[in-house]
XYZ file of C-alpha atoms in Angstrom:
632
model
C 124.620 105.991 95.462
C 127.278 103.697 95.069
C 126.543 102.496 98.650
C 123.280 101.635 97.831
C 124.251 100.167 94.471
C 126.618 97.786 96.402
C 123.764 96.561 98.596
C 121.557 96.159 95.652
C 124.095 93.983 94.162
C 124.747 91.615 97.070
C 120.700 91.639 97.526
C 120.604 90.338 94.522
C 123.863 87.768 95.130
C 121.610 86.491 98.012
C 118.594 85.768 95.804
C 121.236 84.102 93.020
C 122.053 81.948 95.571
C 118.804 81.137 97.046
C 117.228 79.655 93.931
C 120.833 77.554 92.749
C 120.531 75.783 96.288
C 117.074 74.284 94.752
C 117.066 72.468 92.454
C 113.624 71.031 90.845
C 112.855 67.437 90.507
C 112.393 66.238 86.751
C 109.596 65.246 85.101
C 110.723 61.751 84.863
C 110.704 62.063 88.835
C 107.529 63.413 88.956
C 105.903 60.670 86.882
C 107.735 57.947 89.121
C 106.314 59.529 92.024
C 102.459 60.253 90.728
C 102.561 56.451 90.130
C 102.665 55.277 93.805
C 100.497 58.160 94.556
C 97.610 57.037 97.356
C 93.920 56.873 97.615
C 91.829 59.214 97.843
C 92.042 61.466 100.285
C 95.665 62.608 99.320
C 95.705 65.924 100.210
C 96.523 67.516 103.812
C 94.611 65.897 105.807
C 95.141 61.581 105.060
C 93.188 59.085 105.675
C 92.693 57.768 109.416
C 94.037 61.261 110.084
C 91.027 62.026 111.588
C 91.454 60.162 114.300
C 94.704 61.525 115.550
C 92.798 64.695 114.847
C 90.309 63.897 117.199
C 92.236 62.804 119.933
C 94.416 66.147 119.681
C 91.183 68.123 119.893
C 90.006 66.412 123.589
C 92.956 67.125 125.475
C 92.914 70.934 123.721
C 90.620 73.519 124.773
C 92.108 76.224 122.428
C 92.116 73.594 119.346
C 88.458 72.290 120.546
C 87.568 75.700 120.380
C 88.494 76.327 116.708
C 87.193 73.003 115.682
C 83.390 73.684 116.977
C 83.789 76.856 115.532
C 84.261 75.459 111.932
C 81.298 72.887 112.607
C 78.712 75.239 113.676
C 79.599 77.391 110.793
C 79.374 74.291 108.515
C 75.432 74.003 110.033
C 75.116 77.643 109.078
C 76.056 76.876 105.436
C 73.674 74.102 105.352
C 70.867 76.589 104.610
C 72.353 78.369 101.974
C 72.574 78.237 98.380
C 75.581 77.737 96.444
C 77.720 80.415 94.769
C 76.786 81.677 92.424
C 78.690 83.419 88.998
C 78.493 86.833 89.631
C 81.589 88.677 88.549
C 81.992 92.153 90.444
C 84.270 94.240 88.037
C 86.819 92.078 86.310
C 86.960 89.557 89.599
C 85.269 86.497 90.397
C 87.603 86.062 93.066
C 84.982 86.519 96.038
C 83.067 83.981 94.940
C 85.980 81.403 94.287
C 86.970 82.105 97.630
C 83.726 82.104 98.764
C 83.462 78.462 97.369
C 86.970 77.287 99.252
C 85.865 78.557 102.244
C 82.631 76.292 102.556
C 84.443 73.591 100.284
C 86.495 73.018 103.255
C 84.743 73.537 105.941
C 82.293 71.295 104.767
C 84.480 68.416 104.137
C 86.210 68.884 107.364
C 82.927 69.010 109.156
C 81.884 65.586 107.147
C 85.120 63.987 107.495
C 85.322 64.935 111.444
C 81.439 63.820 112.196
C 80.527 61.664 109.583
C 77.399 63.462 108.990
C 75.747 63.350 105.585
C 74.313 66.440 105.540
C 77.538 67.925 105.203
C 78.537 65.767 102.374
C 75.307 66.729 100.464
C 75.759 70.061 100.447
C 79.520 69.992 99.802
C 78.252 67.962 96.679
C 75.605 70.347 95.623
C 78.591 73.336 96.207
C 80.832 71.284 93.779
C 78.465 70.604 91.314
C 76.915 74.211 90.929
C 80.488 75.947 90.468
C 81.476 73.387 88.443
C 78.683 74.333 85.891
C 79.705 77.462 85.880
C 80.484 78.814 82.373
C 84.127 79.363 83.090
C 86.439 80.446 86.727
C 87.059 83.721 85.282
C 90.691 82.926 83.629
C 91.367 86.544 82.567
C 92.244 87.064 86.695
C 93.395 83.796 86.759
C 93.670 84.567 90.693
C 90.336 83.182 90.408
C 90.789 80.077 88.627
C 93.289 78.893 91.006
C 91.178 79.617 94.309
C 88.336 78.121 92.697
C 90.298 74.652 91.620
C 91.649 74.452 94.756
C 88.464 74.247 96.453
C 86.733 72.232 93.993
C 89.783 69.462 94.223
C 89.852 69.142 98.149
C 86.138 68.780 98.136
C 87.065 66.103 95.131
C 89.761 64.613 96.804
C 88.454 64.543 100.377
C 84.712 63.002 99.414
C 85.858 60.987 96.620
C 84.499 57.573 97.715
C 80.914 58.783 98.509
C 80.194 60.913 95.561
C 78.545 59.058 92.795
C 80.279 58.256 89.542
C 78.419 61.129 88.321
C 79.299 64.094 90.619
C 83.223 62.974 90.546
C 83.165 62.934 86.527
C 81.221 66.392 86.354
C 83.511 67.772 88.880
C 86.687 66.084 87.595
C 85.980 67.784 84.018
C 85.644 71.159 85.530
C 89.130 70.511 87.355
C 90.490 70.031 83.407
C 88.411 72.140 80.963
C 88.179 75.177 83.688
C 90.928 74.724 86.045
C 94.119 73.292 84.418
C 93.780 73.805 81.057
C 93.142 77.314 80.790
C 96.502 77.529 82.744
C 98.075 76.362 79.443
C 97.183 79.514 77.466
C 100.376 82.002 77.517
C 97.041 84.389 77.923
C 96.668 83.454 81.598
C 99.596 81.996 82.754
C 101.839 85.181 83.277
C 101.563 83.973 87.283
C 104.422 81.668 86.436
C 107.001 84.375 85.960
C 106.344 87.094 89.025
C 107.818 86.908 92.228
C 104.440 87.877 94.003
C 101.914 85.982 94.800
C 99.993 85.099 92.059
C 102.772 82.777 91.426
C 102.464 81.675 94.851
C 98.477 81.171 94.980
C 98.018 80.071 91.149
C 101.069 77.361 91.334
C 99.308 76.026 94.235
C 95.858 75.887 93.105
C 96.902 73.922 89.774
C 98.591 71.430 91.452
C 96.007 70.715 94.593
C 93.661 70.427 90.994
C 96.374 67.988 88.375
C 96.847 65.912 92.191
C 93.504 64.965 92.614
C 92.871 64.101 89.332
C 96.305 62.364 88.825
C 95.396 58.818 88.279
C 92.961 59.897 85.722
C 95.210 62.354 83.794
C 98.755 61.400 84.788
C 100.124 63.094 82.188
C 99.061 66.421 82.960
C 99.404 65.725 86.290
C 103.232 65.385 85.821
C 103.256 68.392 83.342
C 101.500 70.914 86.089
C 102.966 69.737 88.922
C 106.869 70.093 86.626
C 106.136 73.329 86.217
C 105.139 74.165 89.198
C 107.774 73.142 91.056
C 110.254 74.806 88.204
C 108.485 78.189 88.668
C 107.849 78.934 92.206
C 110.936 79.440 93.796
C 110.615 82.635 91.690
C 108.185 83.729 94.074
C 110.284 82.310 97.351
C 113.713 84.069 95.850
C 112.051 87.186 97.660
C 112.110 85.414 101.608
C 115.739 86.125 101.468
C 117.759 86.913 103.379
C 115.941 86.721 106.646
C 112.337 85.724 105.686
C 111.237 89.151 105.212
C 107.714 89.792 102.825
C 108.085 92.456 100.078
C 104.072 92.412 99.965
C 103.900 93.512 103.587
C 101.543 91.627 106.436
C 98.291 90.934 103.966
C 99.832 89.649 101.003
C 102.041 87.525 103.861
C 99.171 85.750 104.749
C 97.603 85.129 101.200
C 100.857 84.437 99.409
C 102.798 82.622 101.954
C 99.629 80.628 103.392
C 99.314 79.370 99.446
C 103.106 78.616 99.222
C 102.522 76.365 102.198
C 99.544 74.755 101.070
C 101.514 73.729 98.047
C 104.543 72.150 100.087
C 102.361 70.251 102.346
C 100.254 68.696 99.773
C 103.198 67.595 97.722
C 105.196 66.393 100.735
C 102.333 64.151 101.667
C 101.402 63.045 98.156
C 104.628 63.129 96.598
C 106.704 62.145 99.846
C 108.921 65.249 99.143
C 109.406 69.144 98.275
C 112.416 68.260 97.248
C 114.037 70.832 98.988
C 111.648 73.782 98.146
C 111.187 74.833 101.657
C 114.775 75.308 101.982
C 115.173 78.446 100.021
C 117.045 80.752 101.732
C 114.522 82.848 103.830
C 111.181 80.664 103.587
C 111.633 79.174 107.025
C 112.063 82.164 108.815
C 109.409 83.754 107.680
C 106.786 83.063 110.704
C 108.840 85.480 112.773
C 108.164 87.975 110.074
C 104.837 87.758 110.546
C 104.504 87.592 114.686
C 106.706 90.768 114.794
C 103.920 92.856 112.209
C 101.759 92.196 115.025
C 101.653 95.022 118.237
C 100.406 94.595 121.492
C 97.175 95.291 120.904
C 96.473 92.983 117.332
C 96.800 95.452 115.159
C 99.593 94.966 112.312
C 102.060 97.548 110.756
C 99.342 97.493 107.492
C 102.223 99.310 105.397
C 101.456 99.015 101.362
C 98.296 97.101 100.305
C 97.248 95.687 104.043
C 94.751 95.405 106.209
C 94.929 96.708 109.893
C 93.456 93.608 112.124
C 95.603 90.944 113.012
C 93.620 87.209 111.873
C 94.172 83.612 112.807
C 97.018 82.318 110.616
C 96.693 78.523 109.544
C 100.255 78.968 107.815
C 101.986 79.848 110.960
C 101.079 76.895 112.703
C 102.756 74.898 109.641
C 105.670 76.731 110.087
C 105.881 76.293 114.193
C 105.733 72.351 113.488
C 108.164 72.607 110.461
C 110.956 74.571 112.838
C 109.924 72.936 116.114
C 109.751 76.240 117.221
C 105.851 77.034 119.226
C 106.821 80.601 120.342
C 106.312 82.048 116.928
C 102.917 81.687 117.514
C 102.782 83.585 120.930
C 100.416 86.376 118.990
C 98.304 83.558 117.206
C 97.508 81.518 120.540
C 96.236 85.264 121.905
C 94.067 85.502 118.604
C 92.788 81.717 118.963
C 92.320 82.429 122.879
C 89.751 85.163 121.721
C 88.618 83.614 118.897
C 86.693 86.278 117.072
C 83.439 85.519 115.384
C 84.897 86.475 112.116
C 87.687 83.741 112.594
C 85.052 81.201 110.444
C 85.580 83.719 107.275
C 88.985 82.346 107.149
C 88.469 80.160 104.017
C 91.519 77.999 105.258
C 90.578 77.637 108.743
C 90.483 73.685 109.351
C 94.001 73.816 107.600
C 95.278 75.448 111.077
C 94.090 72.562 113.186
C 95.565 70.051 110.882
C 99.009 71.736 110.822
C 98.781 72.401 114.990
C 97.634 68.989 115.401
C 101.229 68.001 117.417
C 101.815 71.844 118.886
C 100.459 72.047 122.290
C 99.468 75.143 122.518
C 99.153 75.388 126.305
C 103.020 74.933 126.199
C 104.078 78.225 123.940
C 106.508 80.238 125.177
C 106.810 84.100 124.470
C 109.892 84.699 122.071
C 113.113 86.058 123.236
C 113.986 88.733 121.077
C 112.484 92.105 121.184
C 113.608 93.224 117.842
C 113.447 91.609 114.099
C 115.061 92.789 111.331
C 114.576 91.615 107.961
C 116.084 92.721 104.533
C 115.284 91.975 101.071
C 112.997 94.063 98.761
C 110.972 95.873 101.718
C 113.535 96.117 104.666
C 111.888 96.463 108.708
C 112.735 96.546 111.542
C 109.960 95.441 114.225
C 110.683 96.200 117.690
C 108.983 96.640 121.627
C 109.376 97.077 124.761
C 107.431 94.165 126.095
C 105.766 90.630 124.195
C 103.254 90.351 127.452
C 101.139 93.727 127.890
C 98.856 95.211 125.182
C 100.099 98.400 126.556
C 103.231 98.225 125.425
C 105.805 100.001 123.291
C 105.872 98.924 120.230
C 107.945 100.663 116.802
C 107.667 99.396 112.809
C 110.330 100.711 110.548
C 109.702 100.462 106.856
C 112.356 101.326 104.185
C 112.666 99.347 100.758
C 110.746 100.838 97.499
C 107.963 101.932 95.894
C 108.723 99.938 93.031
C 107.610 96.263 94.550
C 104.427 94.874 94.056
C 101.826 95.975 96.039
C 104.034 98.787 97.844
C 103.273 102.071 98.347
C 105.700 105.396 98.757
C 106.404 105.126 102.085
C 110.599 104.112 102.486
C 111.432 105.807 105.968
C 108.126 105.765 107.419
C 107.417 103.815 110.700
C 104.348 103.136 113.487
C 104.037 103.660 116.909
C 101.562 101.719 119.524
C 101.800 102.875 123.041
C 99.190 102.554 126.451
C 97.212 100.052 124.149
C 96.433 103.029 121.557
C 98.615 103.393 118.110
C 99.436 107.009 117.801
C 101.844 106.742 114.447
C 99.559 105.161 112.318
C 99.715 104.197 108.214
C 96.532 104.188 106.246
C 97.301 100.998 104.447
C 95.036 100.483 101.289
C 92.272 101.168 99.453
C 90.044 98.988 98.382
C 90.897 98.102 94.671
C 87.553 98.049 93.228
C 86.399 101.805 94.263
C 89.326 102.943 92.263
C 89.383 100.553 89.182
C 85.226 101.444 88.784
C 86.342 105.366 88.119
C 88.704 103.964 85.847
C 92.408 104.985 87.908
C 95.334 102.728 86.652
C 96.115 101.389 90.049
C 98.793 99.081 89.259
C 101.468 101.135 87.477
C 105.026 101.549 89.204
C 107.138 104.716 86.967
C 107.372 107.908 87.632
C 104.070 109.432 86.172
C 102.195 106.166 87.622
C 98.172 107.461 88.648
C 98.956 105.024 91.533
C 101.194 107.754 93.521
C 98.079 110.552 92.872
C 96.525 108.196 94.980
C 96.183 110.180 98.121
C 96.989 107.112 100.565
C 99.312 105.993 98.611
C 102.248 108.537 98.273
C 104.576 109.911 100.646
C 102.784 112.864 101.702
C 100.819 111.350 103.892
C 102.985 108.654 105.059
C 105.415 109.080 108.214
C 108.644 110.225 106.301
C 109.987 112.936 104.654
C 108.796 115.068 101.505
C 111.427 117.607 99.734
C 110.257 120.045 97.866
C 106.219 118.640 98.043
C 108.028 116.292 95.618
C 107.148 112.847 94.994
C 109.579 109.911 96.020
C 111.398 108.271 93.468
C 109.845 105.676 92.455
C 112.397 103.176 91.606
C 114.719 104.318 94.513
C 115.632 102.423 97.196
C 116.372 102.486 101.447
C 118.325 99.934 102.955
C 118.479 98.890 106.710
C 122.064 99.180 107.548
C 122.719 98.616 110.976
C 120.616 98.156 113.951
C 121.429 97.439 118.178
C 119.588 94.586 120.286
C 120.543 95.957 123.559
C 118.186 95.794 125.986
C 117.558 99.668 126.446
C 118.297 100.944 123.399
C 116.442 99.042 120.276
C 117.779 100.557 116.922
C 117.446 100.672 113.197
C 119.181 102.937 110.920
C 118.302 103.433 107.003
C 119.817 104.877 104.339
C 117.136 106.847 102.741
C 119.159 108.868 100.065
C 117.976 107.174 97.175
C 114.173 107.490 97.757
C 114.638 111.247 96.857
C 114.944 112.539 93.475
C 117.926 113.239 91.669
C 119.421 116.597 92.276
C 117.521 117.167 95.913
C 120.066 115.739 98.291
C 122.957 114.586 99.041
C 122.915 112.224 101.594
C 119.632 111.700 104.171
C 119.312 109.106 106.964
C 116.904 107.864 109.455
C 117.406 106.059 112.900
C 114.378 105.184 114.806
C 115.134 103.952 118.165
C 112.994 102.495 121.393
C 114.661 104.387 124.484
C 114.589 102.427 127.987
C 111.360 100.588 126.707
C 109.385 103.204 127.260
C 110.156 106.151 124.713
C 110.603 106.283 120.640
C 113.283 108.558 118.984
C 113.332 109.549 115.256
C 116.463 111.288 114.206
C 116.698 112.460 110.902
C 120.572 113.312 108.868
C 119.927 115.732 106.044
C 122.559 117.265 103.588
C 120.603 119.049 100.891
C 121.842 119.292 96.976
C 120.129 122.485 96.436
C 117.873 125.015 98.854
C 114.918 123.066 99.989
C 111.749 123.166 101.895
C 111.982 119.477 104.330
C 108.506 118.642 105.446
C 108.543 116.165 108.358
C 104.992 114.456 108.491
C 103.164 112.309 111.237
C 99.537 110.879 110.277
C 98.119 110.231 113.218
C 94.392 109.192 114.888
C 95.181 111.202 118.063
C 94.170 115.350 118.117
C 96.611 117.287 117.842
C 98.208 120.328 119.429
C 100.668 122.289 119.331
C 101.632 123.539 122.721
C 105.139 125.318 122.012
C 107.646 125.346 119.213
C 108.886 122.654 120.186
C 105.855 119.954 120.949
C 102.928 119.318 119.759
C 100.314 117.398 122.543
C 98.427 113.806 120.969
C 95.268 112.550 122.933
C 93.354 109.944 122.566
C 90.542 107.951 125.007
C 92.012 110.107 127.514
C 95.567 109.402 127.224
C 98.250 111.712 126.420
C 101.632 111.133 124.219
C 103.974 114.222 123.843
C 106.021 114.355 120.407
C 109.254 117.143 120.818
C 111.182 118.413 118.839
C 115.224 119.233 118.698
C 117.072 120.675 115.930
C 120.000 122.608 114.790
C 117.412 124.552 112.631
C 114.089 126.622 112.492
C 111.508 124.369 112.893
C 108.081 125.507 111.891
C 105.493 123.458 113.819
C 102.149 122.319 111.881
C 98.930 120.266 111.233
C 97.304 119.321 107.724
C 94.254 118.055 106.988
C 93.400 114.246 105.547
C 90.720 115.787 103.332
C 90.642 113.313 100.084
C 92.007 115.441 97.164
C 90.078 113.518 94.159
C 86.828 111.699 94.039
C 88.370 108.561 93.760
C 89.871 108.990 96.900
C 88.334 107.047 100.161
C 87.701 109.226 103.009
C 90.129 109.355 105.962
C 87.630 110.189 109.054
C 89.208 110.853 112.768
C 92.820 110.929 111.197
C 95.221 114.401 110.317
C 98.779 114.984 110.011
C 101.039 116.549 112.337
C 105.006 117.852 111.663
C 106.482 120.559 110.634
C 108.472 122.250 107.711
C 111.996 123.856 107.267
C 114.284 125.557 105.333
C 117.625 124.161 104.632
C 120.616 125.501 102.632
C 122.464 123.551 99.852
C 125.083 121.935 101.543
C 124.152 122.360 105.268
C 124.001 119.012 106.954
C 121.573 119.192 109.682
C 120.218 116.834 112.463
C 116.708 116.565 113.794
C 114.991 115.212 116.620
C 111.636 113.344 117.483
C 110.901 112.331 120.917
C 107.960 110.470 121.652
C 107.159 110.291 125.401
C 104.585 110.115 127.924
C 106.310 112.503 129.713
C 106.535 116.455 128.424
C 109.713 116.920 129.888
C 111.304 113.904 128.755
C 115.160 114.509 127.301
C 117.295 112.172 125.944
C 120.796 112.562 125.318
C 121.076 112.652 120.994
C 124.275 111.661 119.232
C 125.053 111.325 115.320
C 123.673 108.502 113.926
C 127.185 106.915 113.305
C 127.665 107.020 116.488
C 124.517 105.067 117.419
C 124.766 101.692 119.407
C 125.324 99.287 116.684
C 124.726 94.804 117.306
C 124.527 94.056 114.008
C 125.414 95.339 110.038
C 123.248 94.500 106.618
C 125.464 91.712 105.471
């Protein structure tokens, strides 16, 4: 404990000295700045842009590709009617994103082609949302998507709207947009390290800079704040760019945070800084490395599975001159999928790739990224080239982070193009807040952990006792080896257990020779317990001595064995929901087994994952592992 209290405390050294290497510009150098502010269009994309644009797009199939993609689409949206205000639960936030998407789109399309139809129907988009009786400020989520999209559409068609449509639309930016950020009711966004802050900063300011010549004065009051605020919600990239929120809050948060810096680096002339908190550049390789072979992410806590196109990570390749962090996205963009165009920031990646040649990327060197912080991985594989490759995701960190589930110790496995340790990720919010679950608490006695994704029974770790994790405990990453046939991560996991059960358990999870996974597990119990060792898994299952149990899958085989100094007791366990809130888990069950250990006896167990049955390899104690590199 006083291990893990030590690496709490220089965590939280790390974040200390993230945000003091910021500092935020005054208001004073705000208003200076919002006084030499350009024409309209100011933000992202400026004017005769569009011909550097264009130019970039001839000489790029893959861009080309993306760009037709978003103008067809824009046809498609021709013949339909504008959002309307239907609130589903206590969201709007479908529609507002609905709105951004074909806000954008639109104006890129019209900006790109010069077509009027375009324009017209971005006009009649702005004009119906902006009649709307309010953006839904009690999830103010909602607000900020929604002013977002109504000031690029604002900003980018300024000069052919008619005096009309830009006062109408400007008023909705202030009465329903800023304003309402004002009220301590709504504005909560501006103290949390997730991503509200993240998304809602942004969205006020894309709204108080296209209105800025009209309103200066708020202007240079939302635009203060935000740039006072939102490092509290970039403190988290350190030390090593790592996402608490996990690969789908990545995308939304992080996508936001760099829709913020780019529009006030290209109205403003500066961030000031911002992007240099410690972490925030490094963050792309988080994302690539939640990616496997095959596109399919490590969707640990409230994620999706599929891996989409990422506009942010193009940002981020120009920003570190660095194209091979988007080895997985030029795969996606290769293959564009037709769902690509539901990407509400799509034309945002071809104005942030617009001098990346993409024909030129490069796979990435390393085969193994670690990252600390609130939600410590490690991301590893045998190969960046073949969708058949081996490819591991540890996850340690804490249940008690936004958006996180119990699930410290647990890890994936993709192998022969299939993924055979799997996590169920989430749950989609709105079938559990309709039959009235509180879904966001983080103690103890939360109803979140009777969620049956959602707790550590039926992630890949350990359960004591069929005990919940602690809650507010915490696993670190301590060490972890780069060598060429012997990837490695060790965690602490000690403190994700409740008081009183043990005294000391650890995890190393290690890719053998590229083509095989070990999971050795370091137990000393407090008291007599019951260990339950749990794989959920898509394969069947079964168990073919007491030692192995045979996976299959679309005809391919993996072989999990087992080695222990104790009596292992092989089994399977059904996915069956448990309440009626629960969603259903179809085609998935849990393998593992149990034991019995003694207070006090320290014992050792062994996973091997293999293609091969007969496949040995040589265990030693964790401390004794191959060790590169130490949690600083």
């Amino acid at each position: 404990m006083k291990q893990i209290s030590l690496l709490l405390l220089v965590f939280l050294c790390f974040q200390s000295f993230a945000q003091s290497a910021y500092k935020a510009p005054s208001r004073a150098t705000i208003k200076e700045k919002l006084a030499t502010v350009s024409d309209h269009p100011r933000l992202l994309l400026l004017p005769g842009a569009e011909a550097d644009l264009k130019q970039q797009l001839t000489g790029d199939p893959i861009k080309r590709k993306v760009h037709e993609a978003i103008i067809k689409e824009s046809e498609t949206i021709l013949s339909t009617q504008p959002v309307e205000r239907i609130q589903i639960g206590r969201r709007l936030l479908d529609k507002s994103r609905e709105c951004l998407r074909r806000v954008f789109m639109l104006s890129y399309a019209y900006r790109m082609t010069n077509d009027s139809r375009f324009l017209q129907r971005a006009e009649k988009e702005l004009l119906a949302v902006s009649g709307f009786s309010d953006w839904n400020p009690s999830h103010f989520l909602d607000v900020a998507e929604m002013t977002m999209a109504v000031a690029i559409g604002y900003d980018w068609l300024y000069h052919q709207l008619s005096e009309n449509s830009r006062k109408i639309i400007r008023t909705a930016i202030i009465e329903k947009g800023i304003n309402p950020s004002l009220d301590a009711r709504n504005n909560n966004f501006l103290k949390v390290e997730n991503n509200w802050n993240q998304v809602c900063n942004a969205g006020m300011t894309f709204g108080a800079l296209a209105i800025a010549e009209n309103e200066t004065e708020l202007a240079t009051d939302i635009i203060t704040r935000a740039f006072e605020t939102i490092p509290t919600s970039m403190n988290p990239y350190a030390p090593d760019g790592g996402y608490p929120e996990g690969y789908g809050y990545w995308e939304y948060g992080t996508s936001f945070n760099v829709l913020f810096i780019d529009a006030v680096e290209k109205t403003l002339g500066s961030s000031f800084g911002l992007d240099q908190i410690d972490g925030f550049l490094q963050t792309a390789g988080f994302l690539q490395n939640m990616i496997g072979p095959a596109g399919k992410v490590y969707n640990w806590g409230d994620s999706g599975l599929n891996a989409g196109l990422s506009a942010a990570s193009f940002w981020f390749a120009g920003k570190n001159n660095d194209p091979s962090v988007l080895w997985m996205q030029k795969k996606i963009v290769e293959n564009l999928p037709a769902g690509a165009v539901r990407n509400r920031i799509l034309p945002a990646m071809l104005i942030w790739s617009a001098h990346v040649d993409l024909s030129k990327i490069r796979q990435p060197q390393k085969k193994i990224w670690v990252g600390q912080g609130d939600s410590p991985v490690a991301l590893m594989r045998s190969d960046w080239s073949s969708p058949e490759a081996v490819y591991v995701g540890l996850k340690a960190g804490s249940a008690n982070v936004n958006h996180a589930h119990m699930d410290a110790g647990s890890f994936i496995i993709d192998a022969l193009g299939e993924r055979w340790a799997m996590d169920f990720g989430m749950q989609d919010y709105h079938s559990l807040e309709t039959k009235g679950v509180k879904l966001w608490g983080r103690t103890q006695d939360a109803q979140r952990w009777d969620i049956f994704r959602y707790n550590n029974r039926v992630h890949n770790t350990l359960t004591i006792d069929d005990q919940l994790h602690n809650a507010k405990g915490y696993a670190s990453i301590n060490s972890w080896s780069d060598r060429d046939n012997f990837l490695a991560a060790v965690t602490d996991l000690s403190d994700i257990f409740l008081p009183g059960q043990l005294q000391s358990a650890s995890r190393g999870i290690a890719l053998v020779e590229n083509n095989s996974v070990m999971v050795r597990d370091e137990v000393t119990p407090a008291k007599d317990i019951t260990l339950r060792w749990t794989l959920l898994t898509p394969a069947e299952a079964a168990i073919v001595s007491d030692k192995t149990i045979e996976l299959s899958q679309n005809g391919k085989k993996l072989y999990l064995t087992f080695d222990a100094d104790i009596k292992l007791t092989l089994k399977t366990w059904p996915t069956t929901p448990v309440r009626d809130y629960d969603a259903p888990n179809p085609g998935t069950q849990l393998v593992g087994f149990e034991a019995q250990i003694p207070a006090g006896k320290s014992v050792s167990m062994n996973a091997v994952f293999s293609t091969d049955p007969k496949k040995t390899i040589k265990t030693t104690a964790l401390k004794s592992w191959p060790v590169n590199h130490q949690a600083r």
